[in-house]
Amino acid sequence: MGSEDGLRRILDIPLEVKVEMGRTKLLVNEIIQFGQGTVIELHKLAGEPLDMYVEGRLVARGELVVINENFGFRITEIITPEARIKSLGL
């Protein structure tokens, strides 16, 4: 079996991809008071790059775009393998 065969085997494996706008911590009391129109402040400034995670690991940063009437994500930076290893504390 060549390396091409091995690569073909993994190409159809589904991976979870998330794009994160920001995070915050809230008290349970604050969460149970949520209602329609509640605004939650995130610890990220407007215009800052969004983070993209694959299987829980940061792999890229980018920006929100609108495509027709859908949101999309434009990658502006790929996180280097060295930076990913450093973020793991290794």
mmCIF file of N, CA, C and O in Angstrom:
data_model
loop_
_atom_site.group_PDB
_atom_site.id
_atom_site.type_symbol
_atom_site.label_atom_id
_atom_site.label_comp_id
_atom_site.label_asym_id
_atom_site.label_seq_id
_atom_site.Cartn_x
_atom_site.Cartn_y
_atom_site.Cartn_z
ATOM 1 N N MET A 1 0.836 -1.171 0.000
ATOM 2 C CA MET A 1 0.000 0.000 0.000
ATOM 3 C C MET A 1 0.890 1.246 0.000
ATOM 4 O O MET A 1 1.735 1.422 0.850
ATOM 5 N N GLY A 2 0.674 2.137 -0.987
ATOM 6 C CA GLY A 2 1.462 3.349 -1.084
ATOM 7 C C GLY A 2 0.890 4.465 -0.236
ATOM 8 O O GLY A 2 -0.194 4.353 0.339
ATOM 9 N N SER A 3 1.623 5.573 -0.161
ATOM 10 C CA SER A 3 1.153 6.701 0.651
ATOM 11 C C SER A 3 -0.114 7.322 0.060
ATOM 12 O O SER A 3 -0.930 7.872 0.777
ATOM 13 N N GLU A 4 -0.289 7.213 -1.268
ATOM 14 C CA GLU A 4 -1.514 7.716 -1.898
ATOM 15 C C GLU A 4 -2.743 6.954 -1.401
ATOM 16 O O GLU A 4 -3.790 7.546 -1.142
ATOM 17 N N ASP A 5 -2.618 5.648 -1.260
ATOM 18 C CA ASP A 5 -3.726 4.845 -0.747
ATOM 19 C C ASP A 5 -4.073 5.252 0.683
ATOM 20 O O ASP A 5 -5.241 5.348 1.046
ATOM 21 N N GLY A 6 -3.048 5.480 1.485
ATOM 22 C CA GLY A 6 -3.264 5.893 2.871
ATOM 23 C C GLY A 6 -3.962 7.240 2.942
ATOM 24 O O GLY A 6 -4.860 7.447 3.756
ATOM 25 N N LEU A 7 -3.570 8.159 2.070
ATOM 26 C CA LEU A 7 -4.191 9.474 2.045
ATOM 27 C C LEU A 7 -5.648 9.365 1.623
ATOM 28 O O LEU A 7 -6.515 9.998 2.219
ATOM 29 N N ARG A 8 -5.950 8.554 0.631
ATOM 30 C CA ARG A 8 -7.338 8.377 0.183
ATOM 31 C C ARG A 8 -8.224 7.851 1.315
ATOM 32 O O ARG A 8 -9.393 8.201 1.401
ATOM 33 N N ARG A 9 -7.675 7.033 2.176
ATOM 34 C CA ARG A 9 -8.456 6.462 3.277
ATOM 35 C C ARG A 9 -8.911 7.506 4.282
ATOM 36 O O ARG A 9 -9.943 7.347 4.925
ATOM 37 N N ILE A 10 -8.144 8.576 4.445
ATOM 38 C CA ILE A 10 -8.509 9.564 5.463
ATOM 39 C C ILE A 10 -9.281 10.757 4.897
ATOM 40 O O ILE A 10 -9.826 11.547 5.649
ATOM 41 N N LEU A 11 -9.368 10.895 3.595
ATOM 42 C CA LEU A 11 -10.008 12.069 3.005
ATOM 43 C C LEU A 11 -11.500 12.174 3.316
ATOM 44 O O LEU A 11 -12.058 13.272 3.295
ATOM 45 N N ASP A 12 -12.163 11.085 3.606
ATOM 46 C CA ASP A 12 -13.600 11.108 3.886
ATOM 47 C C ASP A 12 -13.931 11.090 5.383
ATOM 48 O O ASP A 12 -15.094 10.933 5.755
ATOM 49 N N ILE A 13 -12.938 11.267 6.231
ATOM 50 C CA ILE A 13 -13.182 11.290 7.675
ATOM 51 C C ILE A 13 -13.756 12.655 8.045
ATOM 52 O O ILE A 13 -13.145 13.691 7.763
ATOM 53 N N PRO A 14 -14.939 12.693 8.663
ATOM 54 C CA PRO A 14 -15.522 13.982 9.057
ATOM 55 C C PRO A 14 -14.806 14.561 10.281
ATOM 56 O O PRO A 14 -14.464 13.829 11.216
ATOM 57 N N LEU A 15 -14.566 15.860 10.259
ATOM 58 C CA LEU A 15 -13.936 16.559 11.369
ATOM 59 C C LEU A 15 -14.833 17.711 11.795
ATOM 60 O O LEU A 15 -15.494 18.340 10.970
ATOM 61 N N GLU A 16 -14.861 17.993 13.094
ATOM 62 C CA GLU A 16 -15.643 19.117 13.600
ATOM 63 C C GLU A 16 -14.839 20.403 13.416
ATOM 64 O O GLU A 16 -13.704 20.512 13.868
ATOM 65 N N VAL A 17 -15.433 21.378 12.730
ATOM 66 C CA VAL A 17 -14.815 22.678 12.496
ATOM 67 C C VAL A 17 -15.688 23.735 13.162
ATOM 68 O O VAL A 17 -16.895 23.771 12.946
ATOM 69 N N LYS A 18 -15.060 24.575 13.996
ATOM 70 C CA LYS A 18 -15.784 25.650 14.684
ATOM 71 C C LYS A 18 -15.086 26.972 14.402
ATOM 72 O O LYS A 18 -13.857 27.027 14.356
ATOM 73 N N VAL A 19 -15.880 28.022 14.250
ATOM 74 C CA VAL A 19 -15.355 29.374 14.164
ATOM 75 C C VAL A 19 -15.905 30.116 15.368
ATOM 76 O O VAL A 19 -17.112 30.175 15.582
ATOM 77 N N GLU A 20 -15.011 30.657 16.175
ATOM 78 C CA GLU A 20 -15.399 31.269 17.443
ATOM 79 C C GLU A 20 -15.306 32.784 17.366
ATOM 80 O O GLU A 20 -14.264 33.327 17.017
ATOM 81 N N MET A 21 -16.410 33.432 17.711
ATOM 82 C CA MET A 21 -16.443 34.899 17.733
ATOM 83 C C MET A 21 -15.840 35.459 19.023
ATOM 84 O O MET A 21 -15.307 36.563 19.032
ATOM 85 N N GLY A 22 -15.956 34.728 20.106
ATOM 86 C CA GLY A 22 -15.435 35.192 21.381
ATOM 87 C C GLY A 22 -15.946 34.316 22.502
ATOM 88 O O GLY A 22 -16.723 33.393 22.288
ATOM 89 N N ARG A 23 -15.504 34.625 23.708
ATOM 90 C CA ARG A 23 -15.903 33.865 24.900
ATOM 91 C C ARG A 23 -16.154 34.821 26.043
ATOM 92 O O ARG A 23 -15.676 35.943 26.057
ATOM 93 N N THR A 24 -16.867 34.311 27.023
ATOM 94 C CA THR A 24 -17.062 35.042 28.264
ATOM 95 C C THR A 24 -17.439 34.040 29.350
ATOM 96 O O THR A 24 -17.760 32.887 29.047
ATOM 97 N N LYS A 25 -17.374 34.462 30.583
ATOM 98 C CA LYS A 25 -17.823 33.628 31.701
ATOM 99 C C LYS A 25 -18.989 34.348 32.353
ATOM 100 O O LYS A 25 -18.939 35.559 32.581
ATOM 101 N N LEU A 26 -20.027 33.578 32.659
ATOM 102 C CA LEU A 26 -21.211 34.136 33.284
ATOM 103 C C LEU A 26 -21.609 33.288 34.478
ATOM 104 O O LEU A 26 -21.311 32.094 34.528
ATOM 105 N N LEU A 27 -22.304 33.900 35.411
ATOM 106 C CA LEU A 27 -22.844 33.179 36.555
ATOM 107 C C LEU A 27 -24.127 32.471 36.131
ATOM 108 O O LEU A 27 -24.845 32.934 35.229
ATOM 109 N N VAL A 28 -24.451 31.380 36.809
ATOM 110 C CA VAL A 28 -25.690 30.661 36.528
ATOM 111 C C VAL A 28 -26.868 31.622 36.652
ATOM 112 O O VAL A 28 -27.778 31.634 35.812
ATOM 113 N N ASN A 29 -26.855 32.472 37.659
ATOM 114 C CA ASN A 29 -27.926 33.441 37.870
ATOM 115 C C ASN A 29 -28.114 34.344 36.654
ATOM 116 O O ASN A 29 -29.242 34.691 36.288
ATOM 117 N N GLU A 30 -27.020 34.739 36.014
ATOM 118 C CA GLU A 30 -27.119 35.586 34.820
ATOM 119 C C GLU A 30 -27.728 34.810 33.653
ATOM 120 O O GLU A 30 -28.555 35.343 32.905
ATOM 121 N N ILE A 31 -27.339 33.557 33.503
ATOM 122 C CA ILE A 31 -27.811 32.742 32.381
ATOM 123 C C ILE A 31 -29.305 32.459 32.497
ATOM 124 O O ILE A 31 -30.036 32.536 31.518
ATOM 125 N N ILE A 32 -29.780 32.157 33.713
ATOM 126 C CA ILE A 32 -31.207 31.832 33.844
ATOM 127 C C ILE A 32 -32.095 33.059 33.645
ATOM 128 O O ILE A 32 -33.296 32.917 33.437
ATOM 129 N N GLN A 33 -31.500 34.240 33.653
ATOM 130 C CA GLN A 33 -32.270 35.454 33.401
ATOM 131 C C GLN A 33 -32.287 35.852 31.925
ATOM 132 O O GLN A 33 -32.899 36.850 31.553
ATOM 133 N N PHE A 34 -31.642 35.053 31.064
ATOM 134 C CA PHE A 34 -31.632 35.357 29.629
ATOM 135 C C PHE A 34 -33.048 35.426 29.094
ATOM 136 O O PHE A 34 -33.925 34.659 29.494
ATOM 137 N N GLY A 35 -33.260 36.321 28.205
ATOM 138 C CA GLY A 35 -34.534 36.430 27.503
ATOM 139 C C GLY A 35 -34.261 36.916 26.092
ATOM 140 O O GLY A 35 -33.126 37.252 25.739
ATOM 141 N N GLN A 36 -35.290 36.942 25.294
ATOM 142 C CA GLN A 36 -35.139 37.432 23.931
ATOM 143 C C GLN A 36 -34.606 38.859 23.983
ATOM 144 O O GLN A 36 -35.108 39.693 24.745
ATOM 145 N N GLY A 37 -33.565 39.129 23.229
ATOM 146 C CA GLY A 37 -32.961 40.454 23.193
ATOM 147 C C GLY A 37 -31.792 40.632 24.149
ATOM 148 O O GLY A 37 -31.139 41.679 24.141
ATOM 149 N N THR A 38 -31.509 39.611 24.971
ATOM 150 C CA THR A 38 -30.359 39.682 25.873
ATOM 151 C C THR A 38 -29.082 39.833 25.052
ATOM 152 O O THR A 38 -28.886 39.161 24.044
ATOM 153 N N VAL A 39 -28.203 40.719 25.480
ATOM 154 C CA VAL A 39 -26.911 40.930 24.819
ATOM 155 C C VAL A 39 -25.818 40.418 25.747
ATOM 156 O O VAL A 39 -25.799 40.736 26.932
ATOM 157 N N ILE A 40 -24.925 39.601 25.196
ATOM 158 C CA ILE A 40 -23.816 39.036 25.969
ATOM 159 C C ILE A 40 -22.527 39.642 25.443
ATOM 160 O O ILE A 40 -22.216 39.538 24.258
ATOM 161 N N GLU A 41 -21.791 40.288 26.326
ATOM 162 C CA GLU A 41 -20.523 40.905 25.931
ATOM 163 C C GLU A 41 -19.444 39.834 25.877
ATOM 164 O O GLU A 41 -19.288 39.039 26.813
ATOM 165 N N LEU A 42 -18.710 39.804 24.768
ATOM 166 C CA LEU A 42 -17.634 38.829 24.585
ATOM 167 C C LEU A 42 -16.288 39.493 24.844
ATOM 168 O O LEU A 42 -16.132 40.700 24.668
ATOM 169 N N HIS A 43 -15.306 38.702 25.226
ATOM 170 C CA HIS A 43 -13.971 39.217 25.499
ATOM 171 C C HIS A 43 -13.148 39.284 24.215
ATOM 172 O O HIS A 43 -12.059 38.729 24.123
ATOM 173 N N LYS A 44 -13.697 39.907 23.210
ATOM 174 C CA LYS A 44 -12.998 40.098 21.948
ATOM 175 C C LYS A 44 -13.466 41.427 21.382
ATOM 176 O O LYS A 44 -14.649 41.741 21.436
ATOM 177 N N LEU A 45 -12.548 42.211 20.855
ATOM 178 C CA LEU A 45 -12.908 43.513 20.309
ATOM 179 C C LEU A 45 -13.494 43.362 18.915
ATOM 180 O O LEU A 45 -13.118 42.453 18.157
ATOM 181 N N ALA A 46 -14.402 44.252 18.565
ATOM 182 C CA ALA A 46 -14.969 44.260 17.213
ATOM 183 C C ALA A 46 -13.833 44.446 16.217
ATOM 184 O O ALA A 46 -12.931 45.254 16.426
ATOM 185 N N GLY A 47 -13.857 43.677 15.161
ATOM 186 C CA GLY A 47 -12.823 43.772 14.127
ATOM 187 C C GLY A 47 -11.634 42.852 14.342
ATOM 188 O O GLY A 47 -10.814 42.685 13.447
ATOM 189 N N GLU A 48 -11.520 42.264 15.530
ATOM 190 C CA GLU A 48 -10.433 41.309 15.771
ATOM 191 C C GLU A 48 -10.673 40.048 14.944
ATOM 192 O O GLU A 48 -11.824 39.677 14.703
ATOM 193 N N PRO A 49 -9.601 39.360 14.543
ATOM 194 C CA PRO A 49 -9.792 38.109 13.793
ATOM 195 C C PRO A 49 -10.552 37.075 14.618
ATOM 196 O O PRO A 49 -10.433 37.030 15.838
ATOM 197 N N LEU A 50 -11.343 36.262 13.922
ATOM 198 C CA LEU A 50 -12.043 35.148 14.559
ATOM 199 C C LEU A 50 -11.127 33.931 14.545
ATOM 200 O O LEU A 50 -10.249 33.810 13.680
ATOM 201 N N ASP A 51 -11.317 33.016 15.477
ATOM 202 C CA ASP A 51 -10.490 31.814 15.573
ATOM 203 C C ASP A 51 -11.216 30.625 14.974
ATOM 204 O O ASP A 51 -12.416 30.444 15.198
ATOM 205 N N MET A 52 -10.493 29.801 14.232
ATOM 206 C CA MET A 52 -11.052 28.584 13.653
ATOM 207 C C MET A 52 -10.377 27.379 14.310
ATOM 208 O O MET A 52 -9.152 27.306 14.372
ATOM 209 N N TYR A 53 -11.212 26.474 14.819
ATOM 210 C CA TYR A 53 -10.724 25.271 15.487
ATOM 211 C C TYR A 53 -11.143 24.043 14.683
ATOM 212 O O TYR A 53 -12.272 23.962 14.216
ATOM 213 N N VAL A 54 -10.239 23.088 14.539
ATOM 214 C CA VAL A 54 -10.556 21.786 13.958
ATOM 215 C C VAL A 54 -10.296 20.760 15.043
ATOM 216 O O VAL A 54 -9.187 20.685 15.581
ATOM 217 N N GLU A 55 -11.352 20.021 15.393
ATOM 218 C CA GLU A 55 -11.277 19.040 16.481
ATOM 219 C C GLU A 55 -10.695 19.659 17.751
ATOM 220 O O GLU A 55 -9.880 19.059 18.438
ATOM 221 N N GLY A 56 -11.118 20.907 18.046
ATOM 222 C CA GLY A 56 -10.718 21.561 19.286
ATOM 223 C C GLY A 56 -9.357 22.221 19.271
ATOM 224 O O GLY A 56 -8.948 22.800 20.268
ATOM 225 N N ARG A 57 -8.654 22.177 18.143
ATOM 226 C CA ARG A 57 -7.313 22.774 18.065
ATOM 227 C C ARG A 57 -7.343 23.979 17.137
ATOM 228 O O ARG A 57 -7.844 23.913 16.014
ATOM 229 N N LEU A 58 -6.772 25.098 17.612
ATOM 230 C CA LEU A 58 -6.700 26.310 16.813
ATOM 231 C C LEU A 58 -5.826 26.060 15.591
ATOM 232 O O LEU A 58 -4.667 25.648 15.723
ATOM 233 N N VAL A 59 -6.380 26.282 14.409
ATOM 234 C CA VAL A 59 -5.606 26.050 13.183
ATOM 235 C C VAL A 59 -5.532 27.271 12.277
ATOM 236 O O VAL A 59 -4.668 27.346 11.409
ATOM 237 N N ALA A 60 -6.450 28.246 12.465
ATOM 238 C CA ALA A 60 -6.441 29.410 11.584
ATOM 239 C C ALA A 60 -7.169 30.575 12.237
ATOM 240 O O ALA A 60 -7.902 30.402 13.209
ATOM 241 N N ARG A 61 -6.944 31.752 11.672
ATOM 242 C CA ARG A 61 -7.688 32.955 12.050
ATOM 243 C C ARG A 61 -8.227 33.581 10.778
ATOM 244 O O ARG A 61 -7.688 33.377 9.696
ATOM 245 N N GLY A 62 -9.292 34.342 10.929
ATOM 246 C CA GLY A 62 -9.861 34.953 9.739
ATOM 247 C C GLY A 62 -10.938 35.947 10.082
ATOM 248 O O GLY A 62 -11.035 36.427 11.210
ATOM 249 N N GLU A 63 -11.773 36.227 9.066
ATOM 250 C CA GLU A 63 -12.793 37.251 9.219
ATOM 251 C C GLU A 63 -14.137 36.751 8.721
ATOM 252 O O GLU A 63 -14.207 35.882 7.848
ATOM 253 N N LEU A 64 -15.174 37.317 9.293
ATOM 254 C CA LEU A 64 -16.532 36.992 8.900
ATOM 255 C C LEU A 64 -16.838 37.682 7.582
ATOM 256 O O LEU A 64 -16.518 38.853 7.403
ATOM 257 N N VAL A 65 -17.453 36.952 6.652
ATOM 258 C CA VAL A 65 -17.879 37.515 5.375
ATOM 259 C C VAL A 65 -19.326 37.104 5.128
ATOM 260 O O VAL A 65 -19.826 36.162 5.729
ATOM 261 N N VAL A 66 -19.994 37.831 4.255
ATOM 262 C CA VAL A 66 -21.358 37.498 3.871
ATOM 263 C C VAL A 66 -21.331 37.057 2.416
ATOM 264 O O VAL A 66 -20.793 37.752 1.557
ATOM 265 N N ILE A 67 -21.873 35.869 2.168
ATOM 266 C CA ILE A 67 -21.936 35.296 0.829
ATOM 267 C C ILE A 67 -23.416 35.092 0.528
ATOM 268 O O ILE A 67 -24.059 34.246 1.158
ATOM 269 N N ASN A 68 -23.947 35.882 -0.428
ATOM 270 C CA ASN A 68 -25.388 35.928 -0.668
ATOM 271 C C ASN A 68 -26.046 36.316 0.651
ATOM 272 O O ASN A 68 -25.788 37.383 1.170
ATOM 273 N N GLU A 69 -26.835 35.452 1.252
ATOM 274 C CA GLU A 69 -27.439 35.799 2.537
ATOM 275 C C GLU A 69 -26.909 34.923 3.668
ATOM 276 O O GLU A 69 -27.494 34.860 4.743
ATOM 277 N N ASN A 70 -25.793 34.248 3.429
ATOM 278 C CA ASN A 70 -25.188 33.364 4.431
ATOM 279 C C ASN A 70 -23.893 33.976 4.947
ATOM 280 O O ASN A 70 -23.230 34.745 4.252
ATOM 281 N N PHE A 71 -23.544 33.595 6.167
ATOM 282 C CA PHE A 71 -22.246 33.983 6.707
ATOM 283 C C PHE A 71 -21.193 32.998 6.240
ATOM 284 O O PHE A 71 -21.470 31.817 6.045
ATOM 285 N N GLY A 72 -19.992 33.492 6.074
ATOM 286 C CA GLY A 72 -18.859 32.647 5.717
ATOM 287 C C GLY A 72 -17.646 33.071 6.523
ATOM 288 O O GLY A 72 -17.692 34.047 7.297
ATOM 289 N N PHE A 73 -16.562 32.366 6.330
ATOM 290 C CA PHE A 73 -15.327 32.628 7.063
ATOM 291 C C PHE A 73 -14.182 32.661 6.069
ATOM 292 O O PHE A 73 -13.947 31.689 5.354
ATOM 293 N N ARG A 74 -13.480 33.789 5.987
ATOM 294 C CA ARG A 74 -12.319 33.924 5.112
ATOM 295 C C ARG A 74 -11.056 33.773 5.949
ATOM 296 O O ARG A 74 -10.818 34.537 6.891
ATOM 297 N N ILE A 75 -10.263 32.774 5.629
ATOM 298 C CA ILE A 75 -9.015 32.524 6.363
ATOM 299 C C ILE A 75 -7.990 33.573 5.965
ATOM 300 O O ILE A 75 -7.735 33.789 4.780
ATOM 301 N N THR A 76 -7.420 34.218 6.976
ATOM 302 C CA THR A 76 -6.382 35.219 6.731
ATOM 303 C C THR A 76 -5.023 34.789 7.278
ATOM 304 O O THR A 76 -4.005 35.370 6.924
ATOM 305 N N GLU A 77 -5.030 33.770 8.134
ATOM 306 C CA GLU A 77 -3.778 33.297 8.747
ATOM 307 C C GLU A 77 -3.907 31.827 9.104
ATOM 308 O O GLU A 77 -4.882 31.420 9.724
ATOM 309 N N ILE A 78 -2.939 31.039 8.706
ATOM 310 C CA ILE A 78 -2.864 29.640 9.112
ATOM 311 C C ILE A 78 -1.873 29.573 10.271
ATOM 312 O O ILE A 78 -0.763 30.100 10.190
ATOM 313 N N ILE A 79 -2.274 28.942 11.358
ATOM 314 C CA ILE A 79 -1.399 28.803 12.517
ATOM 315 C C ILE A 79 -0.311 27.793 12.176
ATOM 316 O O ILE A 79 -0.601 26.690 11.712
ATOM 317 N N THR A 80 0.931 28.154 12.394
ATOM 318 C CA THR A 80 2.041 27.264 12.071
ATOM 319 C C THR A 80 2.050 26.064 13.002
ATOM 320 O O THR A 80 1.602 26.165 14.158
ATOM 321 N N PRO A 81 2.573 24.938 12.537
ATOM 322 C CA PRO A 81 2.683 23.779 13.430
ATOM 323 C C PRO A 81 3.466 24.109 14.703
ATOM 324 O O PRO A 81 3.118 23.659 15.787
ATOM 325 N N GLU A 82 4.497 24.933 14.580
ATOM 326 C CA GLU A 82 5.295 25.311 15.754
ATOM 327 C C GLU A 82 4.443 26.069 16.774
ATOM 328 O O GLU A 82 4.531 25.830 17.966
ATOM 329 N N ALA A 83 3.616 26.986 16.290
ATOM 330 C CA ALA A 83 2.751 27.756 17.199
ATOM 331 C C ALA A 83 1.701 26.863 17.836
ATOM 332 O O ALA A 83 1.365 27.049 19.007
ATOM 333 N N ARG A 84 1.188 25.882 17.077
ATOM 334 C CA ARG A 84 0.203 24.966 17.648
ATOM 335 C C ARG A 84 0.826 24.138 18.754
ATOM 336 O O ARG A 84 0.226 23.927 19.810
ATOM 337 N N ILE A 85 2.046 23.671 18.551
ATOM 338 C CA ILE A 85 2.761 22.891 19.577
ATOM 339 C C ILE A 85 3.026 23.756 20.803
ATOM 340 O O ILE A 85 2.803 23.336 21.937
ATOM 341 N N LYS A 86 3.440 25.009 20.575
ATOM 342 C CA LYS A 86 3.716 25.919 21.679
ATOM 343 C C LYS A 86 2.456 26.165 22.501
ATOM 344 O O LYS A 86 2.497 26.234 23.730
ATOM 345 N N SER A 87 1.292 26.290 21.836
ATOM 346 C CA SER A 87 0.044 26.535 22.559
ATOM 347 C C SER A 87 -0.355 25.356 23.442
ATOM 348 O O SER A 87 -1.135 25.496 24.374
ATOM 349 N N LEU A 88 0.174 24.175 23.149
ATOM 350 C CA LEU A 88 -0.095 22.995 23.963
ATOM 351 C C LEU A 88 0.802 22.937 25.191
ATOM 352 O O LEU A 88 0.646 22.077 26.041
ATOM 353 N N GLY A 89 1.769 23.880 25.262
ATOM 354 C CA GLY A 89 2.682 23.926 26.398
ATOM 355 C C GLY A 89 3.792 22.895 26.326
ATOM 356 O O GLY A 89 4.364 22.526 27.341
ATOM 357 N N LEU A 90 4.085 22.443 25.121
ATOM 358 C CA LEU A 90 5.149 21.431 24.969
ATOM 359 C C LEU A 90 6.480 22.066 24.620
ATOM 360 O O LEU A 90 6.587 23.085 24.082
#
